[in-house]
C-alpha cells in the first residue's frame, strides 16, 4: 500500500439544526465520536478538545485493560472487548486489523487539524499495511441534524472473506432505556421498551426484506422519556435486505448504538482489488421521540426526488374484487370512484397470466387474454374518462412454481441446495442477481409500461427469503446481490417512465426503510385497514416516515382482516393523516355512505398540503387509552388535530388535550371539523360550536382544550388557525 501514514490527530465538529457531532482521530486511530447529541455551540480547537475530554466514558477497572473509547468501527487491537465492527479473515489470518488513518477529507478537501462545519461530508481513509486492507469511512451531517455513516472495505491482498461491517456511535450513561419494535403480519410496529443494561441487545433480520418484525428504529433514552421529553438517540439501518441493529453496554460503562448489513456465510469474498460498501446507518438525536422523528421527516422531504405534487387520493381494488376481475363490477367501481373524488385507480392482483388465485401465475407479467381479451386499454380508458390516473399491482421478485417462467427456468429460483426452499404462499423468490433473470423481469415490466399508460406500481413482496442462494453455483448466498438488484430494477423501471411512482408493499409493511425509499414514493403501512389497528400503525410508522409517504385507506365497515366493525367517521379520521385512499367495494355501499365518503375525500384534499408538509406532533395523550395527534404548519399558521378514544375514559369529565407545536406567542381560533352526524357517545364541551373560540397559543399548548365525551373507538378532528 502506497498511503503515507499520517498519525497527527484530526478533529471535526459538525453542527446543524440543534445537533453536534464531534469526531477525533487520536494518534491516527479510526475516528472516535466524542459527542453526538445536543448542539455544543461554536467551539475553537481548545474548547473542542475539552468537550471531548468531558464527554469521555469508560476507564480502567482493576484487572481490566485501559481501553478508552470505541471507534466508529470498534477494533479488538485497541483493547475493546465488545462486538468488533469489522469481522473477516483470510482463512483464519488477518482477522484483527489495526487501521491507521492516512487522510481526512471534508467536502473533498483534505484537512490536517481542527475544523468546525455545518452540514458536510467527511471521508476518513485508513489502512493496515500488514493485513493489506483499506477502510474508507464516510460520515455526513445532514441539514436536518441527522448523521449518517457508511463504510467501505477494500482488499489489496489475497482473497478476504468479510463477515460483518457495522458502525457504532456512543451514547451517554444517562441513556438507560431501549425502545424498538417487533410485529407480525397485520400487527407491524409493536413498540417494545425495556432497560439498557450491560450486554448486547441484538436485533437480527434474516428475512431478505426489512421485515414485519423489524427493529425499524432502535432508540435509547433517558428514563421516563415520551414523545415530547427526554433525550433520545436512535439509529436506523437503511437496507432492505438482511440487517442488524445493536445496542451494547460494556462493564466500564461505554454504551453504543449501531448496526449494518447481516451477511450470510461466505456471501462476501473480496478478491484482490475488490471492495464492499455497507449501507448507510442513520443516527437521530432529539429531546423526545417527536424531535427524533422530525429529523427523519425533514431529511426525506429535502431529497431532490421526494414526492412533490399533491398525493392523489387512491382507490385500490383488492378488498373490492380480490381475484374476481368481473368487468361490469370494475367499470361500476371506476364510475363510483370518480364520482366521489378519487384521483388514482389501482388494479390489484389477478390481471396477468394464469393468476386466478394465489397458487399460479407469478412471473408471467403479461395481461391475461382469458380475463382481459382486449387488454387493459378499455379499463384504463374508463379510468381516464372519469378523471383518474391508473395504477397496477405487481410482484416482480416472486414466482409461482405453476408458471411459465418457473417451468422454463427453475434454476432462477433462489435455493441453497438441489431441493427448493419451503414454500410460502405457494411462491418462491426469483434470483435477480442472475443477469438473464433480471433482464427477463425488466423486459416484462418495460413492455407493460410501454403499452399501457400506467402512472403507479404497487410493488409487492409477499414472502420471506429462505435459503437465499444461487442455484447454478451450488447455492452460494446471494442476498446482498439480490437487494442491490432490486434497487437497480426499481430505478431502471422509473427511469424508463418519468413520473412513475412506486409503492413499497411487502405483505403490508414488511419493507419500510430508508434504503428502499431512495427508489420508491410511498409505503403500504399494513395489510390491515381496521382503524383501531391503524391508529397504532400510523403513530409508530411515523417515527421514521412523514404522513405523505404512508398509504392509509378507508376500508369497509366490517374489517376483512380483524372482523371488527367501525363507523365511517372513525375509519375516515384514522386514514386522514396519511396518503389518503379507499380500500372498499363501493358497489356495495349505500348512496348515503358514498356521500359521506366523498365529504371525507374533499376534506382531506382541502387540507392535504398542510398534512403533507407540516410538523407532526404526537401527544401529550390526555389519558390512558385516549390519544392526541396533530400536524402543525411549518410557519405555525394553522394546524389539524385528532383526538381519539381507544377505550372508555376513566373519569366522568373528559380530560383536556394540549395542542402541541403551536406558537405560544400567537393567537388562534379553534374549531371542530365535523362530517356526518356526531360520533357515538358524543357530548360536546362548552367550546364545541361551529364558531369555536379564540385563545393564545400559550393557553392551547399548556392548558389545552377539553375533549368531547366519546365512546370507545371514535375520533374527532379539530382545526386551528392563527389570527392576523
XYZ file of C-alpha atoms in Angstrom:
724
model
C 0.000 0.000 0.000
C 1.332 3.385 -1.009
C -0.510 5.576 1.513
C 1.790 7.666 3.667
C 0.835 7.166 7.309
C -0.351 10.360 8.956
C -0.922 9.827 12.675
C -1.390 13.506 13.565
C -4.715 13.953 15.440
C -7.548 15.495 13.466
C -10.835 16.710 14.939
C -14.122 17.709 13.325
C -17.145 19.432 14.824
C -20.337 19.231 12.758
C -23.305 21.412 13.736
C -26.778 21.515 12.232
C -30.388 22.029 13.393
C -29.597 21.898 17.084
C -27.222 18.913 16.887
C -23.489 18.459 17.268
C -21.208 15.634 16.181
C -17.648 15.829 17.495
C -15.135 13.418 15.938
C -11.445 12.875 16.602
C -8.702 10.641 15.207
C -6.312 10.309 18.193
C -2.829 9.182 17.154
C -4.092 8.233 13.721
C -6.713 5.800 15.027
C -10.066 5.344 13.354
C -12.443 8.217 14.129
C -13.871 8.289 17.632
C -17.156 10.044 18.271
C -16.530 12.230 21.317
C -20.037 13.705 21.337
C -23.246 13.048 19.432
C -26.272 14.916 20.661
C -27.339 18.435 21.598
C -25.615 21.370 19.932
C -22.476 22.403 21.803
C -22.366 25.831 20.194
C -19.323 27.186 18.356
C -16.072 25.649 19.612
C -12.493 26.544 18.923
C -9.922 23.764 18.953
C -9.180 24.096 22.667
C -12.860 24.029 23.572
C -13.451 21.061 21.281
C -10.660 19.100 22.994
C -12.159 19.977 26.365
C -15.605 18.883 25.196
C -14.196 15.576 24.026
C -12.470 15.063 27.363
C -15.639 15.932 29.275
C -17.717 13.504 27.208
C -15.344 10.575 27.581
C -16.849 7.395 29.040
C -15.024 4.350 30.336
C -11.932 3.828 32.368
C -9.627 1.304 33.828
C -11.039 -1.113 36.369
C -8.831 -3.380 38.491
C -7.684 -6.276 36.351
C -9.080 -4.744 33.142
C -7.487 -3.161 30.086
C -7.369 0.604 29.779
C -9.290 0.566 26.527
C -10.535 4.100 26.081
C -13.486 4.876 23.812
C -14.520 2.656 20.916
C -14.139 3.981 17.384
C -16.811 4.227 14.725
C -15.717 0.708 13.737
C -14.636 -0.825 17.077
C -11.329 -2.715 16.819
C -10.127 -5.565 19.075
C -6.460 -4.456 18.901
C -7.321 -1.337 20.947
C -8.439 -3.499 23.855
C -12.130 -3.168 23.029
C -13.806 -6.289 24.416
C -17.258 -5.773 22.889
C -18.535 -6.537 19.412
C -15.983 -5.688 16.718
C -17.131 -3.537 13.836
C -15.182 -5.424 11.173
C -15.224 -9.225 11.107
C -13.402 -11.239 8.451
C -10.253 -13.170 7.666
C -8.103 -14.868 5.067
C -8.551 -18.464 6.092
C -8.131 -17.523 9.762
C -5.448 -14.864 9.223
C -5.712 -11.059 9.278
C -8.838 -11.270 11.415
C -7.806 -8.393 13.734
C -6.675 -5.494 11.550
C -5.154 -2.372 13.104
C -6.044 0.592 10.942
C -4.245 3.910 10.820
C -5.919 6.961 9.306
C -3.945 8.302 6.350
C -6.177 11.119 5.212
C -9.293 13.024 6.196
C -11.284 14.973 3.629
C -14.047 17.437 4.385
C -16.314 18.028 1.383
C -13.490 16.744 -0.795
C -10.696 18.900 0.638
C -8.008 17.283 2.773
C -7.690 18.655 6.300
C -4.891 18.239 8.811
C -6.076 19.866 12.041
C -9.344 21.007 13.598
C -12.391 22.082 11.586
C -15.856 23.228 12.579
C -18.562 22.987 9.930
C -22.265 22.882 9.272
C -23.821 20.143 7.144
C -20.929 18.439 5.359
C -19.359 15.115 4.378
C -16.154 13.799 5.892
C -14.225 10.881 4.452
C -11.671 9.032 6.564
C -9.242 6.747 4.751
C -7.343 4.232 6.862
C -5.015 1.354 6.045
C -3.487 -1.697 7.634
C -0.383 -2.493 5.522
C 0.144 -5.826 7.262
C -3.393 -7.035 6.651
C -3.410 -5.327 3.225
C -6.804 -3.780 3.851
C -8.053 -0.260 3.326
C -11.109 1.108 5.142
C -12.932 4.216 3.952
C -15.475 5.687 6.370
C -17.919 8.344 5.200
C -19.651 10.453 7.844
C -22.212 13.078 6.911
C -24.112 15.637 8.933
C -27.325 16.463 7.066
C -29.193 19.752 7.201
C -31.904 18.068 9.284
C -29.392 17.284 12.035
C -29.362 13.618 11.069
C -25.996 11.917 10.997
C -25.355 9.094 8.583
C -22.287 6.948 8.120
C -21.181 4.053 5.977
C -18.033 2.011 5.489
C -16.146 0.592 2.529
C -13.605 -2.235 2.828
C -11.043 -2.555 0.032
C -8.837 -5.623 -0.263
C -5.320 -5.415 -1.674
C -4.152 -8.859 -0.611
C -5.223 -12.426 -1.209
C -8.929 -13.270 -1.090
C -10.557 -11.910 2.067
C -13.837 -13.294 3.469
C -15.862 -10.475 5.003
C -18.420 -11.486 7.620
C -19.509 -8.109 9.002
C -19.001 -4.389 8.731
C -21.044 -2.481 11.328
C -20.752 1.111 12.509
C -21.424 2.373 16.039
C -21.980 5.685 17.772
C -21.653 6.196 21.536
C -24.427 7.380 23.815
C -24.038 8.838 27.322
C -24.527 6.936 30.558
C -27.875 8.648 31.228
C -29.365 6.710 28.298
C -30.818 3.857 30.345
C -33.808 2.582 28.350
C -34.212 0.999 24.911
C -37.148 1.398 22.540
C -37.552 -0.597 19.360
C -40.236 -2.587 17.548
C -41.427 -6.047 16.689
C -44.503 -7.368 14.896
C -46.073 -9.825 12.517
C -48.443 -9.701 9.561
C -51.153 -7.176 10.315
C -49.503 -6.088 13.567
C -46.379 -4.287 12.444
C -44.599 -1.726 14.651
C -45.364 -3.214 18.059
C -43.372 -0.954 20.359
C -41.019 -2.552 22.916
C -39.495 -0.692 25.849
C -37.026 -2.112 28.359
C -33.878 -1.341 30.275
C -30.471 -0.818 28.663
C -28.170 -2.867 30.849
C -24.727 -4.400 30.419
C -24.523 -6.707 27.409
C -25.757 -6.675 23.827
C -29.274 -6.103 22.588
C -29.066 -7.503 19.040
C -31.958 -7.435 16.587
C -31.074 -9.508 13.531
C -33.251 -9.832 10.471
C -32.715 -12.746 8.053
C -35.911 -12.435 6.028
C -34.446 -10.862 2.892
C -36.630 -7.806 3.376
C -36.865 -5.182 6.105
C -39.310 -7.441 7.952
C -42.721 -7.227 9.559
C -40.909 -7.777 12.860
C -38.130 -5.291 12.146
C -36.471 -3.308 14.931
C -37.145 -0.440 12.494
C -35.612 2.367 14.566
C -33.573 1.442 17.652
C -33.661 4.142 20.353
C -32.039 4.653 23.693
C -33.488 7.274 26.005
C -33.410 8.782 29.432
C -35.730 7.042 31.852
C -39.333 8.166 31.541
C -39.000 9.799 28.134
C -42.031 10.296 25.890
C -42.868 11.991 22.610
C -42.089 15.474 23.933
C -39.438 14.985 26.632
C -36.300 13.044 27.421
C -33.055 12.994 25.483
C -33.218 10.265 22.871
C -30.657 8.791 20.491
C -31.723 6.486 17.654
C -30.249 4.530 14.741
C -31.760 3.082 11.584
C -30.038 0.788 9.076
C -31.099 1.900 5.596
C -31.088 -1.536 3.987
C -33.951 -3.646 2.671
C -32.162 -6.991 2.950
C -30.739 -8.846 5.950
C -29.513 -6.447 8.607
C -28.869 -5.970 12.299
C -29.407 -3.253 14.885
C -27.308 -3.382 18.057
C -27.266 -1.649 21.421
C -24.328 -2.614 23.613
C -23.076 -1.531 27.022
C -19.851 -2.912 28.461
C -18.800 -3.263 32.088
C -16.843 0.009 32.010
C -19.965 1.989 31.105
C -19.325 2.522 27.383
C -22.647 2.306 25.519
C -23.013 2.115 21.738
C -25.796 2.107 19.155
C -25.221 0.860 15.649
C -25.692 -1.762 13.024
C -25.159 -2.754 9.438
C -25.909 -5.416 6.868
C -26.176 -9.019 8.064
C -24.074 -11.112 5.685
C -24.703 -14.802 5.121
C -21.755 -17.230 5.486
C -19.319 -16.762 2.624
C -21.519 -14.169 0.960
C -18.830 -11.519 0.523
C -15.454 -12.798 -0.679
C -13.245 -9.920 -1.713
C -10.723 -10.937 -4.314
C -7.643 -8.773 -4.850
C -8.697 -5.234 -5.744
C -12.351 -5.771 -4.841
C -14.382 -3.795 -2.307
C -17.572 -3.967 -0.254
C -19.652 -0.920 0.648
C -22.113 -1.204 3.510
C -25.478 0.556 3.797
C -25.992 3.931 5.394
C -26.537 3.836 9.134
C -28.651 6.859 10.123
C -28.480 8.406 13.583
C -31.011 10.855 15.004
C -30.958 12.797 18.260
C -33.711 14.820 19.920
C -35.425 15.823 23.130
C -38.323 13.382 22.926
C -39.366 10.883 20.289
C -41.122 13.527 18.186
C -37.950 15.507 17.607
C -36.085 12.326 16.678
C -38.821 11.660 14.105
C -38.723 15.249 12.829
C -35.133 14.806 11.681
C -36.050 11.773 9.590
C -39.073 13.614 8.154
C -37.036 16.721 7.315
C -34.374 14.640 5.599
C -36.890 12.742 3.485
C -38.702 15.908 2.468
C -35.441 17.606 1.479
C -34.494 14.895 -1.023
C -34.469 16.004 -4.680
C -36.745 13.080 -5.601
C -39.269 13.486 -2.797
C -42.888 13.448 -3.945
C -43.768 16.998 -4.887
C -47.281 17.046 -6.314
C -50.314 16.641 -4.049
C -50.733 12.997 -3.074
C -53.620 11.685 -5.204
C -56.477 10.037 -3.336
C -56.059 6.368 -4.269
C -58.539 3.537 -4.623
C -57.153 0.003 -4.608
C -59.357 -2.848 -5.829
C -58.060 -5.718 -3.668
C -60.735 -5.820 -0.974
C -63.382 -4.908 -3.547
C -62.883 -7.766 -6.036
C -59.890 -9.883 -4.938
C -59.121 -12.192 -7.906
C -62.596 -11.865 -9.463
C -61.996 -9.380 -12.271
C -65.616 -9.016 -13.307
C -65.681 -6.264 -15.909
C -69.152 -4.937 -15.105
C -68.252 -4.609 -11.446
C -64.893 -2.979 -12.169
C -66.466 -0.446 -14.532
C -69.033 0.427 -11.898
C -66.249 0.726 -9.336
C -64.450 3.132 -11.663
C -67.609 5.215 -12.112
C -68.324 5.437 -8.402
C -64.694 6.200 -7.550
C -64.561 9.073 -9.995
C -67.846 10.437 -8.697
C -66.665 10.722 -5.086
C -63.311 12.393 -5.874
C -60.833 9.513 -6.137
C -57.796 10.540 -8.215
C -55.917 7.265 -8.732
C -57.426 3.844 -9.506
C -55.203 0.812 -8.846
C -55.976 -2.643 -10.250
C -54.635 -5.223 -7.824
C -53.670 -8.903 -8.204
C -55.244 -11.221 -10.787
C -54.810 -9.401 -14.113
C -51.924 -11.465 -15.582
C -51.022 -14.940 -16.816
C -52.919 -17.797 -15.156
C -53.331 -15.809 -11.967
C -56.848 -16.753 -10.908
C -55.760 -17.388 -7.319
C -52.549 -17.167 -5.286
C -51.211 -20.540 -6.495
C -50.273 -19.698 -10.095
C -49.038 -17.052 -12.487
C -46.390 -15.092 -10.600
C -43.517 -14.495 -13.002
C -45.665 -14.226 -16.131
C -46.191 -10.466 -16.329
C -48.351 -10.352 -19.420
C -52.038 -9.417 -19.404
C -54.288 -12.477 -19.267
C -56.145 -12.938 -22.546
C -58.782 -15.016 -20.752
C -59.686 -12.264 -18.293
C -58.771 -9.248 -20.424
C -59.243 -10.270 -24.090
C -58.867 -6.652 -25.211
C -56.020 -5.974 -22.824
C -56.199 -3.330 -20.119
C -56.861 -0.484 -22.547
C -60.655 -0.403 -22.057
C -60.304 -0.245 -18.275
C -57.568 2.377 -18.424
C -59.618 4.470 -20.842
C -62.555 4.310 -18.430
C -60.312 5.329 -15.543
C -59.011 8.315 -17.515
C -62.516 9.259 -18.667
C -63.524 9.573 -15.025
C -60.594 11.874 -14.278
C -58.264 9.396 -12.580
C -54.786 8.034 -13.265
C -54.218 4.291 -13.484
C -52.047 2.095 -11.266
C -51.227 -1.609 -11.325
C -50.191 -4.262 -8.779
C -47.016 -6.261 -9.475
C -44.771 -8.630 -7.533
C -41.704 -8.864 -9.793
C -39.336 -10.571 -7.343
C -41.547 -13.647 -6.928
C -42.563 -16.708 -8.917
C -45.145 -19.466 -8.545
C -43.904 -22.977 -9.405
C -47.068 -23.116 -11.512
C -45.964 -20.508 -14.037
C -44.387 -20.385 -17.452
C -41.285 -18.700 -16.100
C -40.672 -21.305 -13.390
C -41.153 -24.169 -15.828
C -38.737 -22.585 -18.307
C -36.102 -21.504 -15.776
C -36.273 -23.412 -12.477
C -32.603 -22.504 -11.977
C -33.623 -18.876 -11.432
C -35.336 -19.711 -8.141
C -33.325 -18.871 -5.020
C -32.190 -22.043 -3.235
C -29.255 -23.307 -1.188
C -29.371 -26.922 -2.419
C -30.874 -29.033 -5.168
C -34.252 -29.036 -3.403
C -36.299 -25.856 -3.319
C -36.814 -23.998 -0.021
C -40.060 -24.354 1.869
C -42.914 -22.655 0.070
C -44.713 -19.653 1.447
C -47.945 -18.502 -0.196
C -47.262 -21.080 -2.958
C -44.387 -18.975 -4.231
C -40.612 -18.682 -4.332
C -38.099 -15.891 -4.805
C -36.514 -15.148 -8.166
C -32.777 -14.576 -8.028
C -32.431 -11.193 -9.689
C -28.653 -11.307 -9.294
C -28.676 -13.687 -12.302
C -28.349 -11.306 -15.274
C -30.652 -13.310 -17.533
C -33.349 -13.451 -14.841
C -33.034 -9.741 -14.150
C -33.328 -8.888 -17.843
C -36.354 -11.157 -18.313
C -38.232 -9.462 -15.465
C -37.163 -5.982 -16.567
C -38.297 -6.639 -20.156
C -41.749 -7.691 -18.992
C -42.179 -4.613 -16.808
C -40.951 -2.238 -19.501
C -43.263 -3.857 -22.052
C -46.234 -3.161 -19.778
C -45.195 0.453 -19.278
C -44.650 0.914 -22.989
C -48.059 -0.463 -23.959
C -50.163 0.991 -21.161
C -50.474 4.413 -19.560
C -49.512 3.354 -16.033
C -48.611 6.066 -13.550
C -48.171 3.961 -10.441
C -46.991 0.481 -9.479
C -47.987 -1.177 -6.236
C -44.791 -3.259 -5.913
C -45.437 -6.160 -3.559
C -43.110 -8.693 -1.868
C -45.192 -11.280 -0.077
C -42.793 -13.879 1.282
C -39.605 -14.108 3.294
C -36.371 -15.317 1.738
C -35.426 -18.796 2.931
C -32.111 -20.348 1.863
C -31.404 -17.387 -0.391
C -28.786 -18.977 -2.616
C -27.693 -19.053 -6.222
C -28.652 -22.487 -7.547
C -26.406 -22.567 -10.627
C -23.389 -22.143 -8.326
C -24.307 -24.726 -5.727
C -26.436 -22.438 -3.609
C -23.862 -19.806 -2.654
C -25.541 -16.975 -0.731
C -26.779 -14.070 -2.835
C -28.906 -11.977 -0.509
C -26.639 -8.940 -0.757
C -26.631 -9.082 -4.550
C -30.408 -9.596 -4.578
C -31.051 -6.429 -2.579
C -28.839 -4.361 -4.866
C -30.553 -5.902 -7.902
C -33.994 -4.944 -6.575
C -32.888 -1.351 -6.038
C -31.434 -1.282 -9.557
C -34.589 -2.808 -11.052
C -36.834 -0.227 -9.409
C -34.538 2.586 -10.515
C -34.436 1.345 -14.128
C -38.198 0.993 -14.299
C -38.682 4.532 -13.005
C -36.037 5.923 -15.357
C -37.852 4.356 -18.305
C -41.130 6.025 -17.314
C -40.520 9.535 -15.925
C -43.139 10.435 -13.371
C -43.914 6.817 -12.489
C -44.463 6.295 -8.769
C -43.778 3.041 -6.915
C -45.287 1.915 -3.632
C -43.201 -0.364 -1.420
C -45.534 -3.096 -0.196
C -44.383 -6.344 1.394
C -47.294 -8.303 2.855
C -48.188 -4.870 4.138
C -45.424 -3.039 5.996
C -42.638 -5.589 5.549
C -40.305 -3.391 3.502
C -40.142 0.053 5.049
C -36.664 1.541 5.360
C -34.639 4.460 4.056
C -32.901 2.220 1.527
C -35.987 1.265 -0.457
C -37.329 4.811 -0.107
C -34.486 6.029 -2.290
C -36.294 4.357 -5.216
C -39.967 4.379 -4.111
C -42.564 7.033 -3.378
C -44.749 5.688 -0.592
C -45.209 2.579 1.544
C -48.180 0.407 2.366
C -48.163 0.620 6.143
C -50.019 -2.647 6.720
C -52.461 -5.018 5.070
C -54.773 -4.200 7.974
C -57.036 -1.207 7.405
C -59.012 -1.745 10.617
C -58.970 1.819 12.008
C -58.293 0.707 15.574
C -55.122 -1.085 14.461
C -54.291 1.766 12.115
C -54.176 4.252 14.980
C -51.132 2.430 16.362
C -49.661 1.594 12.957
C -49.733 5.188 11.729
C -48.474 6.566 15.049
C -45.367 4.386 15.131
C -44.614 4.180 11.401
C -44.411 7.937 11.749
C -41.316 7.526 13.860
C -39.451 7.221 10.547
C -41.784 8.477 7.807
C -43.780 11.687 7.281
C -47.533 11.357 6.582
C -47.353 11.763 2.802
C -45.352 8.534 2.436
C -47.761 6.349 4.431
C -50.616 4.772 2.484
C -53.786 4.902 4.629
C -57.139 3.762 3.225
C -60.763 3.773 4.301
C -62.000 0.185 4.119
C -65.425 -1.346 4.623
C -67.239 -1.082 7.937
C -66.580 -4.789 8.518
C -62.809 -5.247 8.554
C -61.671 -8.044 6.228
C -58.714 -8.800 8.497
C -59.985 -8.394 12.074
C -63.789 -8.722 11.637
C -64.324 -5.619 13.781
C -66.972 -3.111 12.744
C -66.431 0.634 12.821
C -68.227 3.779 11.809
C -67.209 5.615 8.663
C -66.335 8.598 10.853
C -63.710 6.571 12.732
C -62.387 4.992 9.543
C -62.111 8.368 7.826
C -60.401 10.059 10.752
C -57.903 7.190 11.133
C -56.838 7.398 7.461
C -56.965 11.198 7.319
C -53.369 11.956 8.327
C -51.645 9.704 5.781
C -51.668 9.350 1.989
C -55.449 9.004 1.896
C -57.263 6.346 -0.094
C -60.070 3.803 -0.331
C -59.940 0.001 0.062
C -63.681 -0.657 -0.139
C -66.152 -2.232 -2.552
C -68.028 0.915 -3.471
C -70.597 -1.113 -5.410
C -71.828 -2.481 -2.073
C -72.221 0.940 -0.440
C -75.358 2.985 0.055
C -75.806 6.433 -1.510
C -75.512 7.924 1.983
C -72.203 6.180 2.614
C -70.823 7.432 -0.690
C -71.893 10.990 0.116
C -70.133 10.822 3.472
C -67.027 9.228 1.949
C -66.960 11.971 -0.701
C -67.032 14.530 2.103
C -64.042 12.862 3.765
C -62.162 12.890 0.476
C -62.992 16.553 -0.124
C -61.919 17.470 3.414
C -58.642 15.618 3.001
C -57.952 17.240 -0.355
C -58.664 20.653 1.168
C -56.098 20.085 3.931
C -53.526 17.730 2.387
C -50.956 20.452 1.739
C -50.850 21.097 5.476
C -50.979 17.378 6.335
C -48.147 16.513 3.948
C -45.789 19.383 4.669
C -46.430 20.192 8.340
C -44.686 19.121 11.509
C -46.095 16.019 13.221
C -46.734 16.108 16.980
C -47.935 13.085 18.944
C -49.401 13.674 22.364
C -49.239 14.508 25.122
C -52.008 11.933 25.333
C -54.840 13.252 27.518
C -55.326 9.961 29.410
C -54.694 6.241 29.183
C -56.392 4.978 26.050
C -57.043 8.485 24.716
C -54.620 9.749 22.084
C -53.875 13.151 20.636
C -52.174 13.634 17.288
C -51.516 16.795 15.308
C -49.846 18.326 12.280
C -48.767 21.973 12.520
C -47.760 24.119 9.541
C -44.060 24.882 9.401
C -44.783 28.578 9.930
C -47.271 27.898 12.732
C -50.148 29.436 10.779
C -52.563 26.514 11.130
C -52.855 23.006 12.484
C -55.046 19.920 12.478
C -55.504 17.647 15.479
C -57.249 14.339 16.044
C -58.497 13.274 19.471
C -59.132 9.539 19.600
C -60.842 7.492 22.276
C -59.464 3.970 22.091
C -61.197 2.886 25.317
C -63.628 4.278 27.873
C -62.462 7.387 29.706
C -61.822 6.520 33.363
C -63.350 9.778 34.608
C -66.782 11.267 34.070
C -65.403 14.583 32.788
C -63.261 14.114 29.673
C -59.647 15.271 30.013
C -58.003 18.224 28.338
C -55.920 17.713 25.212
C -52.930 20.033 24.929
C -52.224 21.210 21.384
C -48.513 20.640 20.838
C -46.448 22.596 18.350
C -48.342 25.905 18.274
C -46.634 29.289 18.589
C -47.161 30.322 22.243
C -46.991 33.996 21.267
C -49.658 33.803 18.552
C -53.439 33.925 18.870
C -55.531 31.161 17.322
C -59.119 30.249 16.537
C -60.025 26.636 17.361
C -62.941 24.998 15.529
C -64.222 21.432 15.254
C -64.195 19.722 11.856
C -67.249 17.526 11.509
C -68.567 15.250 8.794
C -71.902 13.465 9.100
C -73.530 13.078 12.466
C -71.770 13.180 15.847
C -69.671 10.157 16.884
C -71.158 7.555 19.196
C -71.423 8.734 22.801
C -70.668 12.329 21.809
C -71.233 15.030 24.410
C -69.871 18.428 23.397
C -67.721 20.566 25.704
C -68.685 24.229 26.062
C -66.337 25.482 23.338
C -67.509 22.972 20.701
C -69.505 25.219 18.363
C -69.276 25.993 14.666
C -67.641 29.312 15.543
C -65.231 27.746 18.024
C -63.229 30.072 20.256
C -60.070 32.179 20.307
C -57.102 31.722 22.620
C -53.375 32.422 22.791
C -51.064 29.624 21.721
C -49.639 29.545 25.234
C -53.090 28.632 26.587
C -53.670 25.954 23.972
C -50.283 24.290 24.494
C -50.238 24.473 28.295
C -53.910 24.108 29.244
C -55.363 22.708 26.048
C -59.000 22.161 25.222
C -61.439 19.812 26.876
C -62.250 16.804 24.745
C -65.815 15.822 23.987
C -67.179 12.691 25.597
C -66.741 9.774 23.173
C -67.491 6.101 23.161
C -64.502 3.797 22.540
C -63.095 3.664 19.004
C -64.215 7.135 17.997
C -62.287 10.191 16.777
C -62.913 13.893 16.292
C -60.908 16.437 14.296
C -60.051 19.996 15.277
C -58.739 22.784 13.041
C -56.630 25.602 14.472
C -55.905 28.797 12.543
C -53.674 31.706 13.514
C -55.430 35.062 13.535
C -53.939 38.019 11.719
